[in-house]
Short mmCIF file of C-alpha atoms and ligand atoms in Angstrom, two decimals:
data_model
loop_
_atom_site.label_atom_id
_atom_site.label_comp_id
_atom_site.label_asym_id
_atom_site.label_seq_id
_atom_site.Cartn_x
_atom_site.Cartn_y
_atom_site.Cartn_z
CA UNK U 1 -7.34 -1.69 2.19
CA UNK U 2 -4.20 -3.06 0.56
CA UNK U 3 -1.04 -1.87 2.27
CA UNK U 4 1.91 -0.91 0.11
CA UNK U 5 5.46 -0.35 1.27
CA UNK U 6 7.57 2.29 -0.40
CA UNK U 7 11.28 2.24 0.34
CA UNK U 8 13.27 5.36 -0.46
CA UNK U 9 16.77 5.08 -1.89
CA UNK U 10 18.13 5.94 1.58
CA UNK U 11 16.26 3.00 3.10
CA UNK U 12 13.43 4.95 4.72
CA UNK U 13 10.23 2.90 4.62
CA UNK U 14 6.71 4.22 4.26
CA UNK U 15 3.67 2.00 4.79
CA UNK U 16 0.71 3.34 2.86
CA UNK U 17 -2.89 2.14 2.90
CA UNK U 18 -4.08 2.27 -0.70
CA UNK U 19 -7.66 2.40 -1.90
CA UNK U 20 -8.98 -0.04 -4.46
CA UNK U 21 -9.09 1.67 -7.85
CA UNK U 22 -6.60 4.35 -6.91
CA UNK U 23 -3.24 4.36 -8.69
CA UNK U 24 -0.14 3.40 -6.74
CA UNK U 25 1.21 6.88 -7.50
CA UNK U 26 -1.89 8.50 -5.99
CA UNK U 27 -1.59 6.41 -2.85
CA UNK U 28 2.04 7.48 -2.46
CA UNK U 29 1.53 11.15 -3.16
CA UNK U 30 -1.60 11.43 -0.99
CA UNK U 31 0.50 9.95 1.82
CA UNK U 32 3.33 12.42 1.09
CA UNK U 33 5.88 9.73 0.32
CA UNK U 34 9.01 11.63 -0.77
CA UNK U 35 10.61 10.92 -4.13
CA UNK U 36 7.53 10.67 -6.34
CA UNK U 37 6.94 14.11 -7.83
CA UNK U 38 4.53 12.72 -10.45
CA UNK U 39 4.86 15.91 -12.46
CA UNK U 40 2.27 15.03 -15.10
CA UNK U 41 -0.36 14.05 -12.56
CA UNK U 42 -0.69 10.52 -13.85
CA UNK U 43 -0.92 11.10 -17.60
CA UNK U 44 1.99 8.77 -18.35
CA UNK U 45 4.03 11.60 -19.82
CA UNK U 46 6.79 12.40 -17.31
CA UNK U 47 8.29 9.21 -15.81
CA UNK U 48 8.72 10.90 -12.41
CA UNK U 49 6.59 8.28 -10.68
CA UNK U 50 9.12 5.54 -11.45
CA UNK U 51 9.64 2.75 -8.93
CA UNK U 52 11.20 -0.70 -8.81
CA UNK U 53 8.65 -3.38 -7.96
CA UNK U 54 9.97 -6.23 -5.83
CA UNK U 55 10.39 -9.34 -7.97
CA UNK U 56 7.72 -11.42 -6.22
CA UNK U 57 5.03 -8.95 -7.27
CA UNK U 58 6.05 -8.40 -10.87
CA UNK U 59 4.33 -11.43 -12.41
CA UNK U 60 0.96 -10.53 -10.92
CA UNK U 61 0.97 -7.02 -12.35
CA UNK U 62 -0.65 -6.14 -15.67
CA UNK U 63 1.79 -6.22 -18.57
CA UNK U 64 3.50 -3.03 -19.67
CA UNK U 65 1.46 -1.10 -22.22
CA UNK U 66 3.39 0.50 -25.09
CA UNK U 67 2.93 4.00 -23.69
CA UNK U 68 4.34 3.08 -20.27
CA UNK U 69 7.18 1.14 -21.87
CA UNK U 70 8.09 4.10 -24.09
CA UNK U 71 7.96 6.57 -21.21
CA UNK U 72 10.16 4.33 -19.05
CA UNK U 73 12.94 4.97 -21.55
CA UNK U 74 13.16 8.42 -19.95
CA UNK U 75 13.22 7.10 -16.39
CA UNK U 76 16.33 7.32 -14.23
CA UNK U 77 18.21 3.99 -14.28
CA UNK U 78 15.51 1.80 -15.74
CA UNK U 79 15.69 -1.86 -14.68
CA UNK U 80 13.79 -5.05 -15.50
CA UNK U 81 11.42 -4.39 -12.61
CA UNK U 82 10.81 -0.72 -13.39
CA UNK U 83 7.20 0.46 -13.53
CA UNK U 84 5.44 3.80 -13.62
CA UNK U 85 3.32 3.85 -10.51
CA UNK U 86 0.65 6.03 -12.10
CA UNK U 87 -0.13 3.12 -14.42
CA UNK U 88 -0.67 0.58 -11.64
CA UNK U 89 -4.22 0.46 -10.32
CA UNK U 90 -4.52 -0.87 -6.80
CA UNK U 91 -6.44 -4.07 -6.20
CA UNK U 92 -6.59 -6.58 -3.35
CA UNK U 93 -3.81 -8.67 -4.85
CA UNK U 94 -1.36 -5.83 -4.22
CA UNK U 95 -1.65 -6.08 -0.44
CA UNK U 96 1.90 -6.21 0.90
CA UNK U 97 3.56 -5.08 -2.33
CA UNK U 98 6.98 -3.49 -1.92
CA UNK U 99 8.22 -0.74 -4.22
CA UNK U 100 11.69 0.76 -4.08
CA UNK U 101 12.29 4.29 -5.27
CA UNK U 102 15.19 5.22 -7.52
CA UNK U 103 17.95 7.52 -6.31
CA UNK U 104 16.52 10.24 -8.51
CA UNK U 105 13.53 10.78 -10.79
CA UNK U 106 15.55 12.89 -13.24
FE1 FES H 201 3.84 11.21 -14.90
FE2 FES H 201 3.40 8.77 -13.94
S1 FES H 201 2.95 10.66 -13.01
S2 FES H 201 4.28 9.31 -15.84
#
């Protein structure tokens, strides 16, 4: 199982074992990682699953689709490495990936 690290804005780290085919958001919420309300349940319509992906992992991720890109406009403090975790499907290449959570999702 790929292991993902979520780092809250306050520095608290959470190591989560993700399942292949599960979204990164699902892995986080099933593990009760704080700071990812994921209000729309993964429908790419709320932007409350926003996270900053560490630079070394960005290039290996699928490109932003238009819908994710548009929804990220509503995310709190969007950056170059912002992604919506509900749109990232876990595969083996994500083992070790680090995601940092924004100070707020609103
Ligand atoms: Fe709503 Fe990701 S959970 S956009």
